[in-house]
């Protein structure tokens, strides 16, 4: 799985980096920033990434399988 955030959609609602600190952090502009930018297969991280994408109120978290 690979995670990206669409900066044009992100509204700095902070859910991703407050809830899933293993995958996201707050960027200098207050928007979400992906920590793990390369592909990963770890099942726990895949579950967290899926939950984060579902939790983002503006659909800015994009998952590639
Ligand atoms: S939850 Fe969505 S809107 Fe909020 S910081 Fe993360 S990507 Fe941006």
Short mmCIF file of C-alpha atoms and ligand atoms in Angstrom, two decimals:
data_model
loop_
_atom_site.label_atom_id
_atom_site.label_comp_id
_atom_site.label_asym_id
_atom_site.label_seq_id
_atom_site.Cartn_x
_atom_site.Cartn_y
_atom_site.Cartn_z
CA UNK A 1 0.00 0.00 0.00
CA UNK A 2 1.08 3.53 -0.68
CA UNK A 3 -0.38 6.65 0.93
CA UNK A 4 -0.52 10.14 -0.43
CA UNK A 5 -2.38 13.26 0.69
CA UNK A 6 -3.86 15.61 -1.87
CA UNK A 7 -2.73 19.00 -0.55
CA UNK A 8 -5.40 20.75 -2.59
CA UNK A 9 -8.10 18.84 -0.69
CA UNK A 10 -6.58 18.74 2.82
CA UNK A 11 -8.25 21.23 5.16
CA UNK A 12 -5.94 20.71 8.13
CA UNK A 13 -8.62 18.97 10.16
CA UNK A 14 -5.85 17.08 12.00
CA UNK A 15 -7.64 13.77 12.30
CA UNK A 16 -5.00 11.79 10.47
CA UNK A 17 -2.00 13.02 12.46
CA UNK A 18 -3.81 13.10 15.79
CA UNK A 19 -5.21 9.57 15.45
CA UNK A 20 -2.60 7.70 13.38
CA UNK A 21 0.74 9.00 14.52
CA UNK A 22 2.58 6.04 13.02
CA UNK A 23 1.60 7.16 9.52
CA UNK A 24 1.06 10.93 9.60
CA UNK A 25 2.46 14.09 11.13
CA UNK A 26 1.55 17.74 11.01
CA UNK A 27 3.27 19.59 8.21
CA UNK A 28 4.66 23.09 8.63
CA UNK A 29 1.53 24.46 6.95
CA UNK A 30 -0.75 22.58 9.38
CA UNK A 31 -1.77 20.09 6.74
CA UNK A 32 -1.35 16.37 7.07
CA UNK A 33 1.95 14.88 5.97
CA UNK A 34 2.63 11.21 5.25
CA UNK A 35 5.52 9.75 7.26
CA UNK A 36 5.88 6.47 5.36
CA UNK A 37 6.08 7.50 1.73
CA UNK A 38 7.23 4.17 0.30
CA UNK A 39 5.08 1.07 -0.30
CA UNK A 40 4.38 -1.08 2.75
CA UNK A 41 2.58 -4.35 3.46
CA UNK A 42 2.41 -4.41 7.26
CA UNK A 43 -1.17 -5.43 8.09
CA UNK A 44 -1.53 -3.13 11.10
CA UNK A 45 -0.41 -0.15 9.05
CA UNK A 46 -2.77 -1.09 6.23
CA UNK A 47 -5.66 -1.16 8.73
CA UNK A 48 -4.60 2.22 10.16
CA UNK A 49 -4.22 3.75 6.70
CA UNK A 50 -7.67 2.53 5.69
CA UNK A 51 -9.19 3.91 8.90
CA UNK A 52 -7.43 7.23 8.40
CA UNK A 53 -8.68 7.53 4.83
CA UNK A 54 -12.22 6.83 6.04
CA UNK A 55 -11.83 9.36 8.88
CA UNK A 56 -10.60 12.24 6.72
CA UNK A 57 -13.66 14.50 6.35
CA UNK A 58 -12.61 15.76 2.93
CA UNK A 59 -11.32 12.56 1.35
CA UNK A 60 -7.79 13.93 0.97
CA UNK A 61 -6.03 10.67 1.87
CA UNK A 62 -5.44 8.56 -1.22
CA UNK A 63 -4.56 4.88 -0.93
CA UNK A 64 -3.00 2.82 -3.71
CA UNK A 65 -3.06 -0.97 -3.44
S1 LIG B 1 -7.55 14.24 8.21
FE1 LIG B 1 -7.69 14.90 6.05
S2 LIG B 1 -8.10 17.12 6.16
FE2 LIG B 1 -7.31 16.47 8.17
S3 LIG B 1 -5.09 16.87 8.09
FE3 LIG B 1 -5.47 14.72 7.50
S4 LIG B 1 -5.60 14.75 5.26
FE4 LIG B 1 -5.88 16.85 5.97
#
